[in-house]
Coordinates of C-alpha atoms in Angstrom, one line a residue:
Chain A
M772 CA 0.0 0.0 0.0
N773 CA 1.6 3.3 -1.0
L774 CA 1.4 6.5 0.8
R775 CA -1.2 8.1 -1.5
T776 CA -3.8 5.4 -0.9
T777 CA -3.2 5.5 2.8
I778 CA -3.9 9.2 2.9
S779 CA -7.0 8.9 0.8
N780 CA -8.2 6.0 2.9
A781 CA -7.7 8.1 6.0
N782 CA -9.5 11.0 4.3
S783 CA -12.5 8.9 3.3
D784 CA -12.5 7.5 6.8
V785 CA -12.6 11.0 8.3
R786 CA -15.3 12.0 5.8
Q787 CA -17.3 8.9 6.7
R788 CA -17.0 9.5 10.4
R789 CA -18.0 13.2 9.8
R790 CA -21.0 12.0 7.8
S791 CA -22.1 9.6 10.4
A792 CA -21.7 12.3 13.0
V793 CA -23.9 14.6 11.0
K794 CA -26.4 11.9 10.5
H795 CA -26.3 11.3 14.3
A796 CA -26.8 14.9 15.0
V797 CA -29.7 15.2 12.5
S798 CA -31.5 12.2 14.0
K799 CA -30.9 13.5 17.5
S800 CA -32.3 16.9 16.6
L801 CA -35.3 15.3 14.9
R802 CA -35.9 13.3 18.1
R803 CA -35.3 16.3 20.3
H804 CA -37.3 18.8 18.2
W805 CA -40.1 16.6 16.8
Q806 CA -42.6 19.1 18.1
L807 CA -41.2 21.8 15.7
Y808 CA -41.7 19.4 12.8
L809 CA -45.2 18.8 13.9
L810 CA -45.7 22.5 14.1
V811 CA -44.6 23.2 10.5
L812 CA -46.7 20.3 9.2
P813 CA -50.0 22.2 8.7
P814 CA -48.3 25.2 7.0
V815 CA -46.4 22.8 4.7
V816 CA -49.5 20.9 3.9
Y817 CA -51.1 24.3 3.1
F818 CA -48.3 25.2 0.7
I819 CA -48.4 21.8 -1.0
I820 CA -52.2 21.8 -1.5
F821 CA -52.8 25.4 -2.4
K822 CA -49.5 26.3 -4.2
Y823 CA -47.8 23.2 -5.5
V824 CA -50.8 21.1 -6.5
P825 CA -51.9 24.1 -8.7
M826 CA -48.4 24.2 -10.2
A827 CA -48.8 20.5 -11.1
N828 CA -52.4 21.2 -12.3
A829 CA -50.9 23.6 -14.8
V830 CA -50.3 20.6 -17.1
L831 CA -53.9 21.3 -18.0
A832 CA -52.5 23.7 -20.5
F833 CA -51.3 20.7 -22.5
K834 CA -54.5 18.7 -22.2
D835 CA -58.1 18.9 -23.3
Y836 CA -59.9 19.3 -20.0
N837 CA -62.7 16.9 -19.4
V838 CA -64.7 17.4 -16.3
I839 CA -65.5 13.7 -15.8
K840 CA -62.0 12.4 -16.5
G841 CA -60.4 15.1 -14.3
I842 CA -57.1 16.8 -14.9
W843 CA -54.9 13.6 -15.1
G844 CA -57.3 11.5 -17.1
S845 CA -57.9 14.1 -19.8
P846 CA -56.2 13.5 -23.2
W847 CA -52.9 15.2 -24.0
V848 CA -53.0 17.7 -26.9
G849 CA -49.5 19.1 -26.9
T850 CA -49.1 22.8 -27.5
K851 CA -52.5 23.2 -29.1
Y852 CA -53.7 25.9 -26.7
F853 CA -50.4 27.8 -26.9
E854 CA -50.7 27.9 -30.7
M855 CA -54.3 29.0 -30.3
L856 CA -53.1 31.8 -28.0
F857 CA -50.3 33.0 -30.3
R858 CA -52.6 32.9 -33.4
N859 CA -55.3 34.8 -31.6
P860 CA -55.6 38.3 -33.0
A861 CA -56.4 39.6 -29.5
F862 CA -53.0 38.3 -28.2
A863 CA -51.0 41.2 -29.5
T864 CA -53.4 43.7 -27.9
L865 CA -53.3 41.8 -24.6
I866 CA -49.5 41.8 -24.4
K867 CA -49.3 45.4 -25.5
N868 CA -51.8 46.6 -22.9
T869 CA -50.2 44.6 -20.1
L870 CA -46.7 45.8 -20.9
Y871 CA -47.9 49.4 -21.6
I872 CA -49.7 49.7 -18.3
S873 CA -46.9 48.1 -16.2
F874 CA -44.1 50.1 -17.7
Y875 CA -46.1 53.3 -17.4
Q876 CA -46.8 52.4 -13.7
L877 CA -43.1 51.5 -13.2
I878 CA -41.8 54.8 -14.7
V879 CA -44.2 57.0 -12.7
G880 CA -44.7 54.9 -9.6
F881 CA -41.1 54.0 -8.9
P882 CA -39.5 57.5 -8.6
V883 CA -42.4 59.3 -6.8
P884 CA -42.0 57.6 -3.4
I885 CA -38.3 58.3 -3.6
L886 CA -38.9 62.0 -4.3
L887 CA -41.4 62.1 -1.6
A888 CA -39.0 60.6 0.9
L889 CA -36.2 62.9 -0.1
A890 CA -38.4 65.9 0.3
L891 CA -39.8 64.8 3.6
N892 CA -36.2 64.2 4.8
E893 CA -35.4 67.9 4.2
I894 CA -38.2 69.2 6.3
K895 CA -37.2 70.6 9.7
S896 CA -40.7 71.1 11.1
A897 CA -41.5 67.8 12.7
R898 CA -45.2 68.6 12.8
F899 CA -45.5 69.4 9.1
K900 CA -43.5 66.3 8.3
K901 CA -45.6 64.1 10.4
T902 CA -48.8 65.5 9.0
V903 CA -47.7 64.9 5.4
Q904 CA -46.6 61.4 6.2
M905 CA -49.8 60.5 8.0
V906 CA -52.0 61.9 5.3
T907 CA -50.2 60.4 2.4
Y908 CA -50.1 57.0 4.1
A909 CA -53.8 56.9 4.8
P910 CA -55.2 56.1 1.3
Y911 CA -53.2 52.8 1.3
F912 CA -55.9 51.4 3.6
I913 CA -58.8 52.1 1.2
S914 CA -60.0 48.9 -0.5
T915 CA -59.8 48.4 -4.2
V916 CA -63.6 48.3 -4.6
V917 CA -63.9 51.6 -2.7
M918 CA -60.9 53.1 -4.6
V919 CA -62.5 52.3 -7.9
S920 CA -65.9 53.7 -6.8
I921 CA -64.1 56.9 -5.7
I922 CA -62.5 57.2 -9.1
M923 CA -65.9 56.7 -10.7
L924 CA -67.7 59.2 -8.5
F925 CA -65.0 61.8 -9.1
L926 CA -64.8 61.3 -12.9
S927 CA -68.5 60.8 -13.6
P928 CA -69.4 62.8 -16.7
R929 CA -72.6 64.3 -15.2
L930 CA -72.1 64.5 -11.5
G931 CA -68.4 64.1 -10.9
I932 CA -66.6 66.9 -9.1
V933 CA -63.8 67.0 -11.7
N934 CA -66.3 67.7 -14.5
T935 CA -68.2 70.2 -12.3
I936 CA -65.0 72.2 -11.7
A937 CA -64.0 71.9 -15.4
G938 CA -67.5 73.1 -16.3
A939 CA -67.3 76.1 -14.1
L940 CA -64.0 77.0 -15.8
G941 CA -65.7 76.7 -19.2
F942 CA -64.5 73.3 -20.3
E943 CA -66.6 70.6 -21.8
A944 CA -67.5 67.5 -19.8
V945 CA -65.3 64.5 -20.5
N946 CA -66.3 60.9 -20.0
F947 CA -62.9 59.9 -18.5
L948 CA -63.5 56.2 -18.1
G949 CA -65.0 55.9 -21.6
E950 CA -61.8 57.2 -23.3
P951 CA -59.4 54.3 -24.0
G952 CA -56.6 56.9 -24.3
L953 CA -57.1 58.1 -20.7
F954 CA -57.5 54.7 -19.1
R955 CA -53.8 54.1 -18.4
S956 CA -53.2 57.5 -16.9
I957 CA -56.2 57.1 -14.6
Y958 CA -55.0 53.8 -13.5
V959 CA -51.4 54.8 -12.9
F960 CA -52.0 58.2 -11.2
S961 CA -54.8 56.9 -8.9
D962 CA -52.3 54.2 -7.9
V963 CA -49.6 56.8 -7.1
W964 CA -52.2 58.7 -5.1
Q965 CA -53.0 55.7 -3.1
S966 CA -49.6 54.2 -2.5
M967 CA -46.9 56.8 -2.5
G968 CA -47.0 57.5 1.2
Y969 CA -46.8 53.8 2.0
S970 CA -44.0 53.1 -0.4
A971 CA -42.0 56.1 0.9
V972 CA -41.6 54.5 4.3
I973 CA -38.8 52.1 3.2
Y974 CA -36.8 55.0 1.7
L975 CA -37.3 57.2 4.8
A976 CA -35.9 54.3 6.9
A977 CA -32.9 54.0 4.5
L978 CA -32.3 57.8 4.8
S979 CA -32.4 57.7 8.6
G980 CA -29.8 55.0 8.5
I981 CA -27.2 57.1 6.7
D982 CA -24.1 57.9 8.6
P983 CA -24.3 61.5 10.0
S984 CA -20.6 62.0 9.4
L985 CA -21.3 61.9 5.7
Y986 CA -23.6 65.0 6.1
E987 CA -20.9 66.8 8.1
A988 CA -18.3 66.0 5.5
A989 CA -20.6 67.3 2.8
R990 CA -21.2 70.5 4.8
V991 CA -17.5 71.1 5.4
D992 CA -17.0 70.7 1.6
G993 CA -19.6 73.4 1.1
A994 CA -22.2 71.2 -0.5
S995 CA -25.6 72.8 -1.2
R996 CA -28.8 71.0 -0.1
F997 CA -29.3 69.7 -3.7
Q998 CA -25.7 68.5 -3.9
K999 CA -26.1 66.8 -0.6
I1000 CA -29.1 64.9 -1.9
V1001 CA -27.3 63.8 -5.0
N1002 CA -24.1 62.8 -3.3
V1003 CA -25.1 61.5 0.1
D1004 CA -28.9 60.7 0.1
L1005 CA -29.2 59.0 -3.3
P1006 CA -26.3 56.6 -2.9
G1007 CA -27.6 55.9 0.6
I1008 CA -30.9 54.6 -0.6
L1009 CA -29.6 52.9 -3.7
P1010 CA -29.7 49.3 -2.3
A1011 CA -33.3 49.7 -1.1
A1012 CA -34.3 51.2 -4.5
V1013 CA -32.6 48.4 -6.5
I1014 CA -34.4 45.7 -4.5
I1015 CA -37.8 47.5 -4.9
L1016 CA -37.1 48.0 -8.6
I1017 CA -36.3 44.2 -9.0
L1018 CA -39.5 43.3 -7.3
S1019 CA -41.6 45.6 -9.4
V1020 CA -40.0 44.4 -12.6
G1021 CA -40.8 40.9 -11.4
N1022 CA -44.4 41.9 -11.1
I1023 CA -44.6 43.5 -14.6
M1024 CA -46.9 40.8 -16.0
A1025 CA -49.0 40.8 -12.8
V1026 CA -50.5 44.3 -12.9
G1027 CA -53.4 44.6 -10.6
F1028 CA -56.1 42.4 -11.8
E1029 CA -58.6 43.6 -9.2
K1030 CA -58.5 47.3 -9.9
I1031 CA -58.3 47.0 -13.7
Y1032 CA -61.2 44.5 -13.8
L1033 CA -63.4 46.9 -11.8
L1034 CA -62.4 49.9 -13.9
Q1035 CA -63.2 48.1 -17.1
N1036 CA -66.2 49.0 -19.2
P1037 CA -67.1 48.3 -22.9
L1038 CA -65.8 51.7 -24.0
N1039 CA -62.3 51.4 -22.6
L1040 CA -61.8 47.7 -23.2
S1041 CA -59.4 48.3 -26.1
A1042 CA -56.9 49.7 -23.6
S1043 CA -57.9 48.0 -20.4
E1044 CA -58.0 44.3 -21.4
I1045 CA -54.9 42.7 -19.9
I1046 CA -53.7 39.1 -19.7
S1047 CA -55.1 38.5 -16.2
T1048 CA -58.6 39.9 -16.9
Y1049 CA -58.6 37.8 -20.1
V1050 CA -57.7 34.6 -18.2
Y1051 CA -60.5 35.3 -15.7
K1052 CA -63.1 35.8 -18.5
M1053 CA -62.0 32.9 -20.6
G1054 CA -61.5 30.5 -17.8
L1055 CA -64.1 31.1 -15.2
L1056 CA -66.8 33.0 -17.1
N1057 CA -66.6 30.9 -20.3
A1058 CA -65.4 27.7 -18.7
N1059 CA -62.5 27.4 -21.2
Y1060 CA -60.2 25.9 -18.6
S1061 CA -57.4 24.6 -20.7
F1062 CA -57.0 27.7 -22.8
A1063 CA -57.1 30.0 -19.8
T1064 CA -54.5 27.8 -18.0
A1065 CA -52.2 28.1 -21.0
V1066 CA -52.5 31.9 -21.0
G1067 CA -51.9 32.0 -17.3
L1068 CA -48.9 29.7 -17.6
F1069 CA -47.4 31.8 -20.4
N1070 CA -47.9 34.9 -18.1
S1071 CA -46.2 33.3 -15.1
L1072 CA -43.2 32.1 -17.2
I1073 CA -42.6 35.6 -18.7
N1074 CA -42.8 37.0 -15.1
L1075 CA -40.3 34.5 -13.8
I1076 CA -37.9 35.1 -16.6
L1077 CA -38.1 38.9 -16.1
L1078 CA -37.5 38.6 -12.4
L1079 CA -34.4 36.3 -12.8
T1080 CA -33.0 38.5 -15.6
V1081 CA -33.3 41.8 -13.7
N1082 CA -32.0 40.2 -10.5
A1083 CA -28.9 38.9 -12.3
A1084 CA -28.4 42.3 -14.0
A1085 CA -28.7 44.1 -10.6
K1086 CA -26.3 41.7 -9.0
R1087 CA -23.6 42.4 -11.7
L1088 CA -24.2 46.1 -11.9
S1089 CA -24.7 47.1 -8.3
N1090 CA -24.0 44.0 -6.2
T1091 CA -27.5 44.1 -4.8
S1092 CA -29.9 41.2 -5.4
L1093 CA -32.8 39.3 -3.9
W1094 CA -30.7 36.3 -2.9
Chain B
M276 CA -41.0 56.0 13.9
S277 CA -39.2 58.5 16.0
E278 CA -36.0 57.5 14.3
L279 CA -37.5 58.5 11.0
Q280 CA -38.4 61.9 12.3
S281 CA -35.1 63.0 13.6
H282 CA -32.8 63.9 10.8
P283 CA -29.1 63.5 11.3
S284 CA -28.3 66.8 9.6
R285 CA -30.3 68.6 12.3
L286 CA -27.6 67.8 14.7
V287 CA -25.2 69.7 12.4
D288 CA -27.7 72.5 12.0
K289 CA -28.0 73.1 15.7
R290 CA -24.3 73.6 16.1
K291 CA -23.9 75.8 13.1
H292 CA -27.2 77.6 13.2
T293 CA -25.5 81.0 13.2
I294 CA -24.4 80.4 9.6
R295 CA -27.1 81.6 7.3
E296 CA -28.3 79.2 4.6
S297 CA -27.2 80.2 1.1
F298 CA -29.7 81.8 -1.3
G299 CA -29.8 78.6 -3.4
D300 CA -30.6 76.5 -0.4
R301 CA -33.4 78.8 0.7
V302 CA -35.0 78.7 -2.7
F303 CA -34.6 74.9 -2.7
M304 CA -36.4 74.6 0.7
T305 CA -39.2 76.9 -0.4
V306 CA -39.8 74.8 -3.5
T307 CA -39.7 71.6 -1.3
Y308 CA -42.3 73.1 1.1
I309 CA -44.5 74.2 -1.8
I310 CA -44.4 70.7 -3.5
L311 CA -45.2 68.9 -0.2
T312 CA -48.1 71.3 0.5
V313 CA -49.5 70.5 -3.0
V314 CA -49.1 66.8 -2.3
L315 CA -50.8 67.2 1.0
I316 CA -53.7 69.0 -0.5
A317 CA -54.0 66.5 -3.4
V318 CA -54.2 63.6 -1.0
L319 CA -56.4 65.2 1.6
Y320 CA -58.9 67.0 -0.6
P321 CA -60.6 63.9 -2.1
L322 CA -60.9 62.4 1.4
I323 CA -62.5 65.6 2.8
Y324 CA -64.8 65.8 -0.2
I325 CA -66.1 62.3 0.3
L326 CA -66.7 62.9 4.0
S327 CA -68.5 66.2 3.3
S328 CA -70.6 64.7 0.6
S329 CA -71.7 61.9 2.8
L330 CA -73.0 64.4 5.3
S331 CA -74.8 66.7 2.8
S332 CA -78.4 66.6 1.5
P333 CA -79.0 64.5 -1.6
A334 CA -80.0 67.5 -3.6
A335 CA -76.8 69.4 -2.7
V336 CA -74.6 66.5 -3.7
S337 CA -76.3 66.0 -7.1
S338 CA -76.3 69.6 -8.0
G339 CA -72.6 70.0 -7.3
K340 CA -73.0 72.5 -4.5
V341 CA -70.6 70.5 -2.3
W342 CA -67.0 71.3 -3.0
L343 CA -65.4 71.4 0.4
W344 CA -67.6 71.5 3.5
P345 CA -71.0 69.7 3.9
V346 CA -74.1 71.6 2.6
D347 CA -77.4 71.2 4.4
I348 CA -76.0 68.7 6.9
T349 CA -78.1 65.5 7.2
L350 CA -77.5 61.9 8.1
A351 CA -80.0 60.7 5.5
G352 CA -77.3 58.8 3.6
Y353 CA -76.2 56.9 6.6
K354 CA -79.7 56.1 7.5
A355 CA -80.4 54.7 4.1
V356 CA -77.2 52.6 4.3
L357 CA -78.2 51.2 7.7
Q358 CA -81.6 50.2 6.4
N359 CA -80.1 48.2 3.6
D360 CA -80.2 44.5 4.5
Q361 CA -77.5 43.6 2.0
V362 CA -75.1 46.0 3.6
I363 CA -75.8 44.8 7.1
T364 CA -75.3 41.2 6.1
G365 CA -72.1 42.1 4.3
Y366 CA -70.8 44.0 7.3
A367 CA -71.5 41.1 9.6
N368 CA -69.9 38.6 7.2
S369 CA -66.8 40.8 6.8
L370 CA -66.4 41.1 10.5
F371 CA -66.6 37.3 10.8
Y372 CA -64.1 36.7 7.9
T373 CA -61.8 39.3 9.3
A374 CA -61.8 37.8 12.8
C375 CA -61.5 34.2 11.9
G376 CA -59.2 34.7 8.9
T377 CA -56.8 36.7 11.0
L378 CA -56.7 34.1 13.7
I379 CA -56.1 31.3 11.3
S380 CA -53.5 33.2 9.3
V381 CA -51.5 34.5 12.2
A382 CA -51.4 31.0 13.8
L383 CA -50.2 29.3 10.6
T384 CA -47.7 32.0 9.9
I385 CA -46.1 31.8 13.4
M386 CA -46.1 28.0 13.2
I387 CA -43.9 28.0 10.2
A388 CA -41.9 31.2 10.9
Y389 CA -40.7 30.2 14.3
P390 CA -39.0 26.9 13.3
L391 CA -37.6 28.7 10.2
S392 CA -35.9 31.2 12.5
K393 CA -34.0 28.4 14.5
K394 CA -30.5 27.7 13.2
T395 CA -30.7 24.2 14.7
F396 CA -33.8 23.4 12.7
V397 CA -32.7 20.8 10.2
G398 CA -34.0 21.4 6.7
R399 CA -34.4 25.1 7.4
S400 CA -33.0 26.4 4.1
P401 CA -34.8 23.9 1.8
L402 CA -38.0 24.8 3.6
M403 CA -37.3 28.4 3.1
M404 CA -36.8 27.9 -0.6
F405 CA -39.9 25.7 -0.7
I406 CA -42.0 28.6 0.4
T407 CA -40.2 31.5 -1.4
F408 CA -40.5 29.7 -4.7
T409 CA -44.3 30.1 -4.5
M410 CA -43.7 33.9 -4.6
L411 CA -41.9 33.6 -7.9
F412 CA -44.1 31.1 -9.7
S413 CA -47.7 30.0 -9.5
G414 CA -50.0 27.6 -11.2
G415 CA -52.4 30.4 -12.1
L416 CA -56.0 31.2 -11.5
I417 CA -57.7 28.1 -13.1
P418 CA -55.5 25.4 -11.6
T419 CA -55.9 27.0 -8.1
Y420 CA -59.7 27.3 -8.6
L421 CA -59.8 23.6 -9.5
V422 CA -58.0 22.6 -6.3
V423 CA -60.4 24.7 -4.2
K424 CA -63.3 23.1 -6.1
S425 CA -62.1 19.6 -5.7
M426 CA -61.8 20.1 -1.9
G427 CA -65.4 21.1 -1.8
L428 CA -64.7 24.6 -0.6
I429 CA -66.7 26.4 -3.3
D430 CA -69.6 28.4 -1.9
T431 CA -68.5 27.9 1.7
R432 CA -67.1 30.3 4.2
W433 CA -63.9 28.3 4.3
A434 CA -63.1 29.4 0.7
L435 CA -62.3 32.9 2.0
L436 CA -60.4 31.7 5.1
I437 CA -58.1 28.9 3.8
P438 CA -56.9 29.2 0.2
N439 CA -55.1 32.5 0.9
A440 CA -54.3 31.9 4.6
I441 CA -50.5 32.3 4.5
W442 CA -48.7 35.2 2.8
V443 CA -45.1 34.3 2.2
W444 CA -44.1 37.9 2.8
Q445 CA -45.6 37.8 6.3
V446 CA -43.7 34.6 7.0
I447 CA -40.4 36.3 6.1
I448 CA -41.3 39.3 8.3
A449 CA -42.1 37.0 11.3
R450 CA -39.0 34.9 10.8
T451 CA -36.8 38.0 10.6
F452 CA -38.3 39.2 13.9
F453 CA -37.7 35.9 15.7
Q454 CA -34.2 35.8 14.4
N455 CA -33.3 39.3 15.4
S456 CA -35.1 39.8 18.7
I457 CA -35.1 36.5 20.4
P458 CA -31.7 35.4 21.6
E459 CA -30.6 31.9 20.7
E460 CA -29.4 31.5 24.4
L461 CA -33.0 31.4 25.6
S462 CA -33.9 28.3 23.6
E463 CA -30.5 26.7 24.5
A464 CA -31.3 27.3 28.2
A465 CA -34.8 25.8 27.7
D466 CA -33.3 22.8 25.9
I467 CA -30.9 22.1 28.8
D468 CA -33.8 22.4 31.3
G469 CA -35.7 19.9 29.3
C470 CA -38.4 22.2 28.3
S471 CA -40.4 21.0 25.3
D472 CA -40.6 23.2 22.2
I473 CA -44.3 23.6 22.4
R474 CA -44.1 24.7 26.0
F475 CA -41.3 27.0 25.2
I476 CA -43.3 28.7 22.5
F477 CA -46.3 29.2 24.7
S478 CA -44.5 30.4 27.8
V479 CA -41.5 32.3 26.3
I480 CA -41.8 33.0 22.6
L481 CA -45.4 34.3 22.4
P482 CA -45.1 36.7 25.3
L483 CA -42.0 38.1 23.7
A484 CA -43.6 38.1 20.2
K485 CA -46.4 40.6 21.0
P486 CA -45.1 43.3 18.6
I487 CA -44.9 40.8 15.7
V488 CA -48.2 39.3 16.5
A489 CA -49.7 42.8 16.4
V490 CA -48.0 43.5 13.0
L491 CA -49.2 40.3 11.5
S492 CA -52.7 40.6 12.8
L493 CA -53.1 44.1 11.5
M494 CA -51.8 43.3 8.0
Y495 CA -53.9 40.1 7.7
A496 CA -57.0 41.9 9.1
V497 CA -56.7 44.8 6.7
G498 CA -56.1 42.4 3.8
Q499 CA -59.1 40.3 4.8
W500 CA -61.4 43.3 5.3
N501 CA -60.5 44.7 1.9
A502 CA -60.5 41.4 -0.1
Y503 CA -63.1 40.8 -2.7
F504 CA -61.5 38.7 -5.5
D505 CA -61.7 35.3 -3.6
A506 CA -65.3 36.0 -2.8
L507 CA -66.0 36.9 -6.4
I508 CA -64.7 33.6 -7.7
Y509 CA -65.5 31.2 -4.9
L510 CA -68.9 32.3 -3.6
K511 CA -72.3 32.0 -5.1
S512 CA -74.7 32.6 -2.2
Q513 CA -75.4 36.2 -1.5
S514 CA -75.9 35.4 2.2
L515 CA -72.1 34.6 2.4
Y516 CA -70.9 37.8 0.6
P517 CA -68.4 40.0 2.4
L518 CA -69.0 43.7 2.4
Q519 CA -66.6 44.4 -0.5
L520 CA -68.7 42.3 -2.9
I521 CA -71.9 44.0 -1.8
L522 CA -70.1 47.3 -2.3
R523 CA -69.1 46.3 -5.8
S524 CA -72.7 45.6 -6.7
I525 CA -74.0 48.9 -5.3
L526 CA -71.1 51.2 -6.0
I527 CA -69.7 49.9 -9.3
L528 CA -72.4 47.8 -11.0
N529 CA -75.1 50.2 -9.8
N530 CA -77.6 47.7 -8.7
G531 CA -78.8 46.4 -5.4
T532 CA -80.5 49.6 -4.2
G533 CA -83.7 47.9 -5.4
N534 CA -87.2 49.1 -6.3
I535 CA -87.3 52.5 -7.8
D536 CA -90.7 54.2 -8.0
A537 CA -91.1 56.0 -11.3
G538 CA -92.6 59.1 -9.7
E539 CA -89.8 59.3 -7.2
M540 CA -87.2 58.6 -9.8
V541 CA -85.1 61.8 -9.5
K542 CA -85.2 61.7 -5.7
M543 CA -84.3 58.1 -5.6
Q544 CA -81.4 58.7 -7.9
Q545 CA -80.1 61.5 -5.8
M546 CA -80.5 59.3 -2.8
A547 CA -78.5 56.5 -4.5
E548 CA -75.7 59.0 -5.3
L549 CA -75.6 60.2 -1.7
M550 CA -75.7 56.6 -0.4
K551 CA -72.5 55.8 -2.3
F552 CA -70.6 58.5 -0.4
S553 CA -72.0 57.3 2.9
L554 CA -71.2 53.7 2.0
I555 CA -67.6 54.6 1.1
V556 CA -67.2 56.2 4.5
M557 CA -68.8 53.4 6.4
A558 CA -66.8 50.7 4.6
S559 CA -63.5 52.4 5.3
L560 CA -64.4 53.5 8.8
P561 CA -63.1 50.4 10.7
V562 CA -59.7 50.6 9.1
L563 CA -59.4 54.4 9.1
V564 CA -60.5 54.7 12.8
I565 CA -57.8 52.3 14.0
Y566 CA -55.3 53.7 11.5
P567 CA -53.7 56.4 13.6
F568 CA -53.1 53.9 16.4
V569 CA -51.8 51.2 14.2
Q570 CA -49.7 53.3 11.8
R571 CA -46.5 52.8 13.7
Y572 CA -47.0 49.0 13.8
F573 CA -47.4 49.0 10.0
V574 CA -44.2 51.0 9.6
Q575 CA -42.5 48.6 12.0
G576 CA -43.7 45.7 10.0
M577 CA -42.4 47.1 6.8
L578 CA -39.1 47.9 8.3
I579 CA -38.7 44.4 9.8
G580 CA -39.6 42.9 6.5
S581 CA -37.1 45.0 4.6
V582 CA -34.2 43.7 6.6
K583 CA -32.5 41.1 4.4
G584 CA -32.1 37.8 6.2

């Protein structure tokens, strides 16, 4: 037996002993902490049933759903429903509307909370600052149904306050929700109104965590308030901003079904029909399960790819990532 | 919250307050104040307008006389809302869903979040990946609907309590809290004393976890109170409808106010308009009333959640 085999034998011996020690520790921990495993059982069952079984159920997209035979007994049809989707003349509009609304929302909705937080951070009067914060935070608690009805009441062509004021100033009444061209702006800006205060909290927290000596240094160097924001505040909140940007890009295809569905009417449908509302109508209202599943699956995949891409890009560019 | 309020640069300002701010900085601050005031008014005005309208007479609301303060103050709108059986049933149902749903959700969240926070818990990181993956990818609406259907939950109260019981984000928030604010030594000491895990949770963890239980309860409760989509797809019987679904039919689909007498048409219509404002106020009241007291918990929750762990 030469030296090399002896060493490798000894090595494998050590490895084996370590492995058995780990195994021993694991079984000991299992025995000691069986109650913890019992505790996580119900939540794990929840995740399996309501999250993972639906993922498996998504094979429905490749089958002709038959209610009697069930998901697994239904016949395979390959990519029939995906081809159906890609050939559907409505498909281009759906994608266009979904992307248009999400990017619009991203471009307006992402910077506004940052600007709000930066502005609040400059305010010296604690009372004014607190008032603005509390008031802008409040609309976040209004439910989607109520939010949409507020939008409808305000923008109503006959009775809405917006048209009343416009009328008093000599403008003609506009049927805001009947104009496809206005739909996106209404959606995006009402969203900003509702959520800017809530979203600003993260940035305010990041700002309060900036090292005070950086501000002193900036002051000694004679920086103006604006220069201080650009050179100290912005770099300070960059990591938080990147994470939030990644998360929002990861949600690009998942624009708020609830609000858009409620805001839809036959007049604005050409701009307001998005993938998720289409899935709901096709699947649950028209009982076209397989087709709707295919559309939904396509949507989820695009979403996942976007999230992974942006996360990887952010990791390379700024060293910040979700994991 | 107080940390957010006190700005580090004020420390500097206090020491050097004799130095006058430069002209540019004063212009900058003036512009900042003006912008924030505009934002304040833009957010506040619609809220005041809704409240004022809900307290005004039907005729004043319909003719556009209300623009800031209530005109011809009356509680007629609220009276009409309270006489509507649908609204009352919806209110009761929502209270039930909110109470039960919050209880179930908070319990399940803590059951998984606490073990996930323990470094000694074998299988901790695979479990974490197991649940975070559901944030990234989902089977979609129809496959989920079919699961709920096959379990016989359609058109039962359970459909609103179970399928969306755990939010992954809340699990992450709770896990981070347990990790950061409950010292490992406590559970080691309990281990040595032969205290069982369940007993340890009830007599040590839960009393220490009051802040996180408050945060989770509030977030789940607000979510449950405001939810309508699950009810829309899973419920058929009107007697089970939560308030939000009733609101949808009255406020957005414009039905549900019922029999309109032809002669009283105009008056009824004015009343229906007024009712909408009163309904909006009443539906948001529970959340908005507790809001000033809970705001700091929400902020706390968001901050705990944003710590990477």
